[in-house]
PDB file of C-alpha atoms and ligand atoms in Angstrom:
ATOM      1  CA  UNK A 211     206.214 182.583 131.262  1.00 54.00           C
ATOM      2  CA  UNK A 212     204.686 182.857 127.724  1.00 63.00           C
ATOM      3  CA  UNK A 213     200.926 183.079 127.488  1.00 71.00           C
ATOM      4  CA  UNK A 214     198.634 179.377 126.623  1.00 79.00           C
ATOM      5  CA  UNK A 215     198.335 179.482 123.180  1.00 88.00           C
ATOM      6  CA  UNK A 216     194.900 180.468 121.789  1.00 91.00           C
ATOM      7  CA  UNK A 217     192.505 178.421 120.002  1.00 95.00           C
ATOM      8  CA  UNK A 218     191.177 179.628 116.775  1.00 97.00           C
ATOM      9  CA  UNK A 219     188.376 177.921 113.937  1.00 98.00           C
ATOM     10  CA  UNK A 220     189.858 177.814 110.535  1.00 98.00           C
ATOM     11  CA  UNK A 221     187.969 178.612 107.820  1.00 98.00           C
ATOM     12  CA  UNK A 222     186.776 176.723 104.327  1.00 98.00           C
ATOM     13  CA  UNK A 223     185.095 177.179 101.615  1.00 96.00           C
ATOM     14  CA  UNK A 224     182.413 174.812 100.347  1.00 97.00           C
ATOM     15  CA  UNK A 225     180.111 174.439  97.112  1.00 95.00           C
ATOM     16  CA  UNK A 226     176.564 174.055  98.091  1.00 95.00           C
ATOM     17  CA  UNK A 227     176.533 170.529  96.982  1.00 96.00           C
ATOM     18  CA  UNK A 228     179.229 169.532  99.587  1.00 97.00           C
ATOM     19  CA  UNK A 229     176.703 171.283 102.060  1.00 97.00           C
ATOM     20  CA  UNK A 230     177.010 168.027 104.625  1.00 98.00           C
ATOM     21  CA  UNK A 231     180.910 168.314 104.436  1.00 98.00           C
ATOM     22  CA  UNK A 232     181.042 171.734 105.301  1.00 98.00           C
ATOM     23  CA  UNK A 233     178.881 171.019 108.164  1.00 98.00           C
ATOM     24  CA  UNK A 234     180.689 168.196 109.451  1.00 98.00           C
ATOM     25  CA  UNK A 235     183.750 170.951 109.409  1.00 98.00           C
ATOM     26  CA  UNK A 236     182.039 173.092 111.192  1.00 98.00           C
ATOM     27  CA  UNK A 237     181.033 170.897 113.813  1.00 98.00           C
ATOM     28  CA  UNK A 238     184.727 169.926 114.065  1.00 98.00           C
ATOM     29  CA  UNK A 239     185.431 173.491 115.449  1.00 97.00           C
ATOM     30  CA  UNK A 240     185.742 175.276 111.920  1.00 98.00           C
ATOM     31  CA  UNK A 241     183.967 177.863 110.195  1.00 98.00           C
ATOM     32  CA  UNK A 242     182.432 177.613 106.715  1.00 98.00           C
ATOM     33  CA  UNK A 243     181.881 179.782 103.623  1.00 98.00           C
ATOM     34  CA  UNK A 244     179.163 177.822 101.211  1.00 97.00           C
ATOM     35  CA  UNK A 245     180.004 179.776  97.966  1.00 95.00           C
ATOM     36  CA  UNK A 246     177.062 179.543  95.211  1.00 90.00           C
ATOM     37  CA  UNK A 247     177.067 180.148  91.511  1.00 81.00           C
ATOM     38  CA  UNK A 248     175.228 183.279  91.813  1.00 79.00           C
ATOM     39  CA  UNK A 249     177.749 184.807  93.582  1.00 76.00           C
ATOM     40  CA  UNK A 250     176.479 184.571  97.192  1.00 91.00           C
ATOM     41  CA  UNK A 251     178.044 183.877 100.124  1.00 95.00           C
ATOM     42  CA  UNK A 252     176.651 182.290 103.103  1.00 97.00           C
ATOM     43  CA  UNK A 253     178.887 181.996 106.218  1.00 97.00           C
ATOM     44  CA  UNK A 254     178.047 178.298 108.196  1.00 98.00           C
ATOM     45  CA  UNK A 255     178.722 178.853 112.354  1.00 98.00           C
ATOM     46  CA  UNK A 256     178.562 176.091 115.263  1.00 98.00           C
ATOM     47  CA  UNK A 257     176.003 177.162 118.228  1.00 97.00           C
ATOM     48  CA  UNK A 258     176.318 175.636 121.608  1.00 95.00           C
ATOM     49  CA  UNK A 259     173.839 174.230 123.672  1.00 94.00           C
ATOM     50  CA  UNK A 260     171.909 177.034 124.296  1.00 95.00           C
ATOM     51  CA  UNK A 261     171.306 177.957 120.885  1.00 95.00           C
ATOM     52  CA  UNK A 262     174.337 180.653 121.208  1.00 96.00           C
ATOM     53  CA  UNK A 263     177.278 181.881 118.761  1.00 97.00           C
ATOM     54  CA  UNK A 264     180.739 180.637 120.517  1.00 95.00           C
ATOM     55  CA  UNK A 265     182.640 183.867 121.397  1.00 95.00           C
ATOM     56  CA  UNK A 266     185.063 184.014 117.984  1.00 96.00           C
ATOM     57  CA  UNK A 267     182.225 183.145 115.888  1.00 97.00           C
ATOM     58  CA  UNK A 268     180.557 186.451 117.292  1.00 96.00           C
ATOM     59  CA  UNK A 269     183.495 188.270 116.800  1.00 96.00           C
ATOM     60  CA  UNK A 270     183.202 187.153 113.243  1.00 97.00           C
ATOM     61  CA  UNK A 271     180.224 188.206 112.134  1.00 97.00           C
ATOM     62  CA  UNK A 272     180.816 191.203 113.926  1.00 95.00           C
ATOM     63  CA  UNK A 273     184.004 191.986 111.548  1.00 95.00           C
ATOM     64  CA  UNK A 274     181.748 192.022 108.903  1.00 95.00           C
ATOM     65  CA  UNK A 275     178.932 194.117 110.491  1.00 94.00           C
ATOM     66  CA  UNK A 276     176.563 191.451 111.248  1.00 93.00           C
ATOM     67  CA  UNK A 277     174.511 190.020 114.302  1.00 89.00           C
ATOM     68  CA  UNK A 278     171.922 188.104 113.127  1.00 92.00           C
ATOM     69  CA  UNK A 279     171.720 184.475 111.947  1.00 96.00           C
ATOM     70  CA  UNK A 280     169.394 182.013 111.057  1.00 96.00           C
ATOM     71  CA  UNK A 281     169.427 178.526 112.641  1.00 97.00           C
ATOM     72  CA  UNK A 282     168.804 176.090 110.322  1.00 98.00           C
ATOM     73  CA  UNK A 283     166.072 173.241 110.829  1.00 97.00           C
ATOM     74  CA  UNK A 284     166.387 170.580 108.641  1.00 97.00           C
ATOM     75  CA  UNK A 285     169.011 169.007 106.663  1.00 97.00           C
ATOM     76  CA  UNK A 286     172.459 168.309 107.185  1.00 97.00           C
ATOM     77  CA  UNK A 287     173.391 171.408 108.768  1.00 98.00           C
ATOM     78  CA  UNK A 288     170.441 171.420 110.928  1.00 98.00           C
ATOM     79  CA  UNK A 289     171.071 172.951 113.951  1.00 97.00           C
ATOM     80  CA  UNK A 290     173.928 175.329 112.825  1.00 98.00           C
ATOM     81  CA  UNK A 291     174.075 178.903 112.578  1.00 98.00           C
ATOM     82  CA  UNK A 292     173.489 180.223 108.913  1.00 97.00           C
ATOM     83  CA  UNK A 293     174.258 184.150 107.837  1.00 97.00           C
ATOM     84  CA  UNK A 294     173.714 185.454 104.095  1.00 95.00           C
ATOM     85  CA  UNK A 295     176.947 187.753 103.805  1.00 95.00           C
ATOM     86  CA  UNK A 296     176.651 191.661 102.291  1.00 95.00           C
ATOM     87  CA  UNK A 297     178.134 191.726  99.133  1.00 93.00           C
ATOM     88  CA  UNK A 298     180.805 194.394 100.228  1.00 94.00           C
ATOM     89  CA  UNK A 299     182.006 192.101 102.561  1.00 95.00           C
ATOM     90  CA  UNK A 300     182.417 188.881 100.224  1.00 93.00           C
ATOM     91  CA  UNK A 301     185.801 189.415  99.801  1.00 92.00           C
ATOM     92  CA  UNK A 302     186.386 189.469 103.422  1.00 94.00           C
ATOM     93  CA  UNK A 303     185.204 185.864 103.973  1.00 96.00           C
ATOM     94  CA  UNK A 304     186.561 184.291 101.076  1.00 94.00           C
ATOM     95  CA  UNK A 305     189.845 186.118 102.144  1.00 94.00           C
ATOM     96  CA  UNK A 306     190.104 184.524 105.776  1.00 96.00           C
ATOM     97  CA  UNK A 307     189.466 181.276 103.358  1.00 96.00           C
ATOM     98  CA  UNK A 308     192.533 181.361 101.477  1.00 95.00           C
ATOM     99  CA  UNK A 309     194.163 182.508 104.408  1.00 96.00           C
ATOM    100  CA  UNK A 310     193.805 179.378 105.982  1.00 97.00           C
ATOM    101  CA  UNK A 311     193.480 176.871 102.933  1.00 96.00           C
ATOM    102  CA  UNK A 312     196.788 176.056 104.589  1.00 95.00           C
ATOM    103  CA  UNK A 313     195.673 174.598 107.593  1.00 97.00           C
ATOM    104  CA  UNK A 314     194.555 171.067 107.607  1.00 97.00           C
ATOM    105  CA  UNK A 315     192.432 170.854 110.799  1.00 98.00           C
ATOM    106  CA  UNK A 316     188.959 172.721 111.536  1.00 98.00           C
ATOM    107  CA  UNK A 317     190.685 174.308 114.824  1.00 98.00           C
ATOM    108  CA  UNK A 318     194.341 175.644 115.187  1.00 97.00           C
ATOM    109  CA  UNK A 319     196.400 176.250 117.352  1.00 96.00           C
ATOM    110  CA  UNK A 320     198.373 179.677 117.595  1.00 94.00           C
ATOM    111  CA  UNK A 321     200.524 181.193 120.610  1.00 90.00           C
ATOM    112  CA  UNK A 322     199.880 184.660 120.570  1.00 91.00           C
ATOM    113  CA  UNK A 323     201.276 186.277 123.289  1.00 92.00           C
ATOM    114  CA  UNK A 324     199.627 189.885 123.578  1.00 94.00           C
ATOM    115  CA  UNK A 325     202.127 191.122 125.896  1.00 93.00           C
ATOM    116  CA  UNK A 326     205.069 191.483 122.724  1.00 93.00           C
ATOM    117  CA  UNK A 327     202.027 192.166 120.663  1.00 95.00           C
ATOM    118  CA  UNK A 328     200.083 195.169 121.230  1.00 97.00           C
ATOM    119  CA  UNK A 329     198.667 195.358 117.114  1.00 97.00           C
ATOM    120  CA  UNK A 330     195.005 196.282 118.259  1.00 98.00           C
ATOM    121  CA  UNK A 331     196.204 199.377 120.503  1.00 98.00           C
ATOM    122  CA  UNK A 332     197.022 200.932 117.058  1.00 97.00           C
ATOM    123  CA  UNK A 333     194.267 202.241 114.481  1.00 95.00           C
ATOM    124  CA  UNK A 334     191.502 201.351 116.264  1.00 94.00           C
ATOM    125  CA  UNK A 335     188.519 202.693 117.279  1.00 93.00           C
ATOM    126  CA  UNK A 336     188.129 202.488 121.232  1.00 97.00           C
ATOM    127  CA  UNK A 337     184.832 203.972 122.627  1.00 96.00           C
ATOM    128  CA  UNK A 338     184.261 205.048 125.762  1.00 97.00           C
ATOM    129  CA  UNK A 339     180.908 204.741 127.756  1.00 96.00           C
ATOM    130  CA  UNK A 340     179.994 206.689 131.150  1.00 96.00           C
ATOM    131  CA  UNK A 341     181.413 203.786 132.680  1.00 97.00           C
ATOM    132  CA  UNK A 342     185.358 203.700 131.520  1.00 98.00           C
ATOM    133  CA  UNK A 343     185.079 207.560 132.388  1.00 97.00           C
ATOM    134  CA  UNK A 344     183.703 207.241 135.776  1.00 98.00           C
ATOM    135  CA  UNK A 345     186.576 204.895 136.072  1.00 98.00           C
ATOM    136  CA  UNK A 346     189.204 206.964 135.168  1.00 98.00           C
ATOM    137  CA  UNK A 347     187.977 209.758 137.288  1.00 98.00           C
ATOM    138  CA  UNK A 348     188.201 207.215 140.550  1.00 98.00           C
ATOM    139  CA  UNK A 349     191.340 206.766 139.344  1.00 98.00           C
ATOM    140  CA  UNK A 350     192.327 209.683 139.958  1.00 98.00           C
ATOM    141  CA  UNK A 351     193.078 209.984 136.211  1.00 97.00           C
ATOM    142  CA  UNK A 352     191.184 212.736 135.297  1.00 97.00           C
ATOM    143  CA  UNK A 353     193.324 213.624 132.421  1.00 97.00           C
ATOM    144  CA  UNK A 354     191.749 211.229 130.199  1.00 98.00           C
ATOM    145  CA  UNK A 355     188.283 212.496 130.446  1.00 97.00           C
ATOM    146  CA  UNK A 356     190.085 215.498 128.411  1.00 96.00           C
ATOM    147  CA  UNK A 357     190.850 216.414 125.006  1.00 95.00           C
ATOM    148  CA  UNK A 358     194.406 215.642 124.893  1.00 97.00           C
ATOM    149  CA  UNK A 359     193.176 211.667 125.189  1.00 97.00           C
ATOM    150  CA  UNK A 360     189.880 211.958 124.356  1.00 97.00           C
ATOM    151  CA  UNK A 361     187.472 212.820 121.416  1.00 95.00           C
ATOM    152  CA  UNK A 362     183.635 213.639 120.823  1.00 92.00           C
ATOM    153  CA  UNK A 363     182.367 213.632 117.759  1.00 86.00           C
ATOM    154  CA  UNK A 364     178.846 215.713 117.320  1.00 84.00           C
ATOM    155  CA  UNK A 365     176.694 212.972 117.343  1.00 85.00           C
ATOM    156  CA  UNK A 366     177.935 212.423 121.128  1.00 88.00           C
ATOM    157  CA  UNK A 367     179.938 209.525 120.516  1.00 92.00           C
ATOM    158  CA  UNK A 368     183.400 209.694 123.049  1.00 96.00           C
ATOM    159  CA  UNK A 369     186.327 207.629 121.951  1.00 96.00           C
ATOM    160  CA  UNK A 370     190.456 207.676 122.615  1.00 97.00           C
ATOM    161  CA  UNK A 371     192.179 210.048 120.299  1.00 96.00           C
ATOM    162  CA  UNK A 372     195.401 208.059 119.239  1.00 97.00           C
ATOM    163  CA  UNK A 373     198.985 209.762 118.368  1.00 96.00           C
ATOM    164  CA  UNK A 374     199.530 210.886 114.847  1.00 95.00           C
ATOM    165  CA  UNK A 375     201.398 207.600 114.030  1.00 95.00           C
ATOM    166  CA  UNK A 376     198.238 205.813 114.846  1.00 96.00           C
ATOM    167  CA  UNK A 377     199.631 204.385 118.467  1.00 97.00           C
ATOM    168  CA  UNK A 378     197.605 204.714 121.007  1.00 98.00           C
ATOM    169  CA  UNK A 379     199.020 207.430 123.213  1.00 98.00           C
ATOM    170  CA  UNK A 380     198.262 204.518 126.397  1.00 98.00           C
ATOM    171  CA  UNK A 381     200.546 201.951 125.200  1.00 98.00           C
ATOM    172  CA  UNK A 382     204.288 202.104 126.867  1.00 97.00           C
ATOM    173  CA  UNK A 383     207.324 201.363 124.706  1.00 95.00           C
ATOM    174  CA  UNK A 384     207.426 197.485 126.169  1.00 96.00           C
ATOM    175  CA  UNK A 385     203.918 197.198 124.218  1.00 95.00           C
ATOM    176  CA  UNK A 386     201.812 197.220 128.063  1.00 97.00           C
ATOM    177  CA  UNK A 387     198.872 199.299 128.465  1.00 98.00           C
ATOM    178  CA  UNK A 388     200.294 201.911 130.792  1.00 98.00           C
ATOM    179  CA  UNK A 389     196.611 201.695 132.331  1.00 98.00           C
ATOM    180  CA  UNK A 390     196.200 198.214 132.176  1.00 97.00           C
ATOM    181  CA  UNK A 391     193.891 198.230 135.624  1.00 98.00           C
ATOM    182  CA  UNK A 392     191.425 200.953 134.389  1.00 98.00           C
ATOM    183  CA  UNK A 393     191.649 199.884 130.451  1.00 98.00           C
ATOM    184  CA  UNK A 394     188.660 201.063 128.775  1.00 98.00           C
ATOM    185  CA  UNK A 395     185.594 198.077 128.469  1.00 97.00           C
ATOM    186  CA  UNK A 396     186.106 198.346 124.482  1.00 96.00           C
ATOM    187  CA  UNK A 397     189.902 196.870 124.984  1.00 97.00           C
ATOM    188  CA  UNK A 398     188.749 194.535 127.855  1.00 97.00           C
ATOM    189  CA  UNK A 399     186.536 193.070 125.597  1.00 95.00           C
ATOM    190  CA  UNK A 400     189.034 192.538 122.773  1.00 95.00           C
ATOM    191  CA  UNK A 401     189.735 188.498 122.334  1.00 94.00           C
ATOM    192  CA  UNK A 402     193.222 187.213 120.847  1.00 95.00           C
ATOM    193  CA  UNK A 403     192.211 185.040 117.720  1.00 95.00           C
ATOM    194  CA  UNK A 404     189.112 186.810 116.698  1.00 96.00           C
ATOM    195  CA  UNK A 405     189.252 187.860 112.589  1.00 96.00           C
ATOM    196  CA  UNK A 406     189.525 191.376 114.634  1.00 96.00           C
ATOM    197  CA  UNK A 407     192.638 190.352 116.268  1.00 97.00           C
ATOM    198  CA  UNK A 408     194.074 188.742 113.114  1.00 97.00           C
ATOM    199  CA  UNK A 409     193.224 192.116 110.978  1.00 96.00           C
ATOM    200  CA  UNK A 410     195.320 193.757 113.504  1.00 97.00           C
ATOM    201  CA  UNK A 411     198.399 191.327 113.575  1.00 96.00           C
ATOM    202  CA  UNK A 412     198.212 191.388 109.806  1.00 95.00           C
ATOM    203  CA  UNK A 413     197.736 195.387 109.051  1.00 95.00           C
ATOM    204  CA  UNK A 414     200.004 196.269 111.788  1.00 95.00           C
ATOM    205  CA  UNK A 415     202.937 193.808 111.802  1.00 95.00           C
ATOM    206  CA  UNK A 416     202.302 192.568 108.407  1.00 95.00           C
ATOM    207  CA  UNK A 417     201.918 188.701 110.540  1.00 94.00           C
ATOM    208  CA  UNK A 418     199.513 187.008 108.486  1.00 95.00           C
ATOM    209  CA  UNK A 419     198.207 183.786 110.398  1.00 95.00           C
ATOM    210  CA  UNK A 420     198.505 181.510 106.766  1.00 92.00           C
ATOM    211  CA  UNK A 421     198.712 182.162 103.209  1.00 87.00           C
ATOM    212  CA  UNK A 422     199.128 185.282 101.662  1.00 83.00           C
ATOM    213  CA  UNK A 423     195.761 186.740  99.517  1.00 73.00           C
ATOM    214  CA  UNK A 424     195.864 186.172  96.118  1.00 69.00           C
ATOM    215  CA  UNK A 425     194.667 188.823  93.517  1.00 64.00           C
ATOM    216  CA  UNK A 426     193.769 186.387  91.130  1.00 60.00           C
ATOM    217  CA  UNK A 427     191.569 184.252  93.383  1.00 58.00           C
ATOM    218  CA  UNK A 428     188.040 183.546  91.672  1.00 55.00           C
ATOM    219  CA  UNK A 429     184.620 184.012  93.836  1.00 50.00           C
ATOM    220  CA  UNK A 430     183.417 181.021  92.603  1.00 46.00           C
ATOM    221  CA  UNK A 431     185.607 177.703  91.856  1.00 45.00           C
TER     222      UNK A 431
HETATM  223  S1  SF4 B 693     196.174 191.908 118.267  1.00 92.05           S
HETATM  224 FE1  SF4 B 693     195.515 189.970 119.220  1.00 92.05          FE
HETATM  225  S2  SF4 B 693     197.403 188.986 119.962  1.00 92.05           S
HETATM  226 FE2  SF4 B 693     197.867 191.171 119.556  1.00 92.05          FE
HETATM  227  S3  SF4 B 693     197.568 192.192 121.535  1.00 92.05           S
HETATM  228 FE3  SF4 B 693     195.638 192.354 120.412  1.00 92.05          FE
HETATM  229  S4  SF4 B 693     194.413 190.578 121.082  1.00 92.05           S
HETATM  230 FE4  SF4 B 693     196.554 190.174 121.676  1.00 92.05          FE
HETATM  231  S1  SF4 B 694     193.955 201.882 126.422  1.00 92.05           S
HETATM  232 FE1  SF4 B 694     195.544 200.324 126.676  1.00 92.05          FE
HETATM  233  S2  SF4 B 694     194.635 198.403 125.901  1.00 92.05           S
HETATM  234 FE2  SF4 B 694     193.381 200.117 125.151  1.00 92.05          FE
HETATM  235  S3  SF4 B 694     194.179 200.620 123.102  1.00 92.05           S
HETATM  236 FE3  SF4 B 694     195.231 201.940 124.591  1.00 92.05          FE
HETATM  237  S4  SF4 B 694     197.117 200.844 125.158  1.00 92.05           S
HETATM  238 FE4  SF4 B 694     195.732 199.365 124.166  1.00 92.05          FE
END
């Protein structure tokens, strides 16, 4: 049976001026990029009812290393999430929008399948906490508490150490976690359809949910 296909927001990029149509996207299920003339990028997010990020909006902003947003109070987008983007990661955002200038609705459809996936268990970055080791130890896996799975860096931070092809040494030929049961929190936590999961597809299996980037694409149209 193939896995429900997941959800995803697609992403546009507005002018300032078109400030209530880029809201009206994003309360359709999309995601906005309001792109001013002095270069700035602002990313516009839905919250829920409780004044929270939905969970691929999180995963998002955290692509682009940030947490904290701003809801707005008046205006058109009142009520929406608003985050002034880092210059070094411009480019990311107005990437995922030409990625998906190809898709006409604010939310897509997709049917990944991780199962005959597996792109995020290579070249990633998996901590581990106290927790995923305790776990492994009950599983009577002590193995991977040690080096030959595991490395520390000096600032005490623990993490998987992945084969020299940038696999990670877990994964089974059929693309399963070989410890699926006792996976480490980090993958657990991993959702299909974030922009993490869509890096992944793209760097790994060169699948690249929409259009291809384009060099010559200007920050500001
Ligand atoms: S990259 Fe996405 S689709 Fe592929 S296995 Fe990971 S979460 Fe699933
Ligand atoms: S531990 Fe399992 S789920 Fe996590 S990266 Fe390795 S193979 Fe993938």
């Amino acid at each position: 049976m193939s896995a429900p296909p997941v959800e995803r927001p697609v992403w546009r990029r507005f002018r300032p001026r078109w400030l209530a149509r880029a809201a009206a996207w994003v309360r359709a299920g999309g995601h906005a990029a309001i792109v001013n003339e002095r270069d700035t990028v602002e990313v516009l997010l839905g919250l829920d009812e409780r004044g929270k990020l939905s969970e691929l909006g999180l995963w998002a902003l955290l692509s682009i290393e940030q947490r904290r947003f701003r809801r707005v109070k008046t205006g058109p987008a009142e009520g929406l999430a608003l985050v002034r983007i880092r210059p070094k990661f411009r480019r990311a955002v107005l990437d995922w929008c030409v990625r998906d200038a190809m898709h006409e609705e604010p939310r897509r459809r997709v049917p990944f399948d991780c199962t005959t996936c597996a792109a995020c268990c290579h070249d990633a970055d998996v901590r581990l906490d106290e927790n995923d080791l305790a776990r492994f130890r009950a599983a009577g896996r002590i193995d991977l508490t040690r080096r030959a799975y595991v490395k520390r860096t000096r600032d005490g931070r623990v993490s998987l150490r992945f084969a020299e092809d940038g696999r990670c040494q877990l994964l089974g030929s059929d693309k399963l976690c070989t410890i699926y049961e006792i996976r480490p929190e980090n993958c657990r936590a991993f959702v299909a359809g974030s922009e993490a999961c869509l890096s992944a597809r793209e760097e790994t299996l060169g699948l690249r949910d929409g259009a291809p980037w384009d060099e010559d694409v200007e920050l500001i149209r």
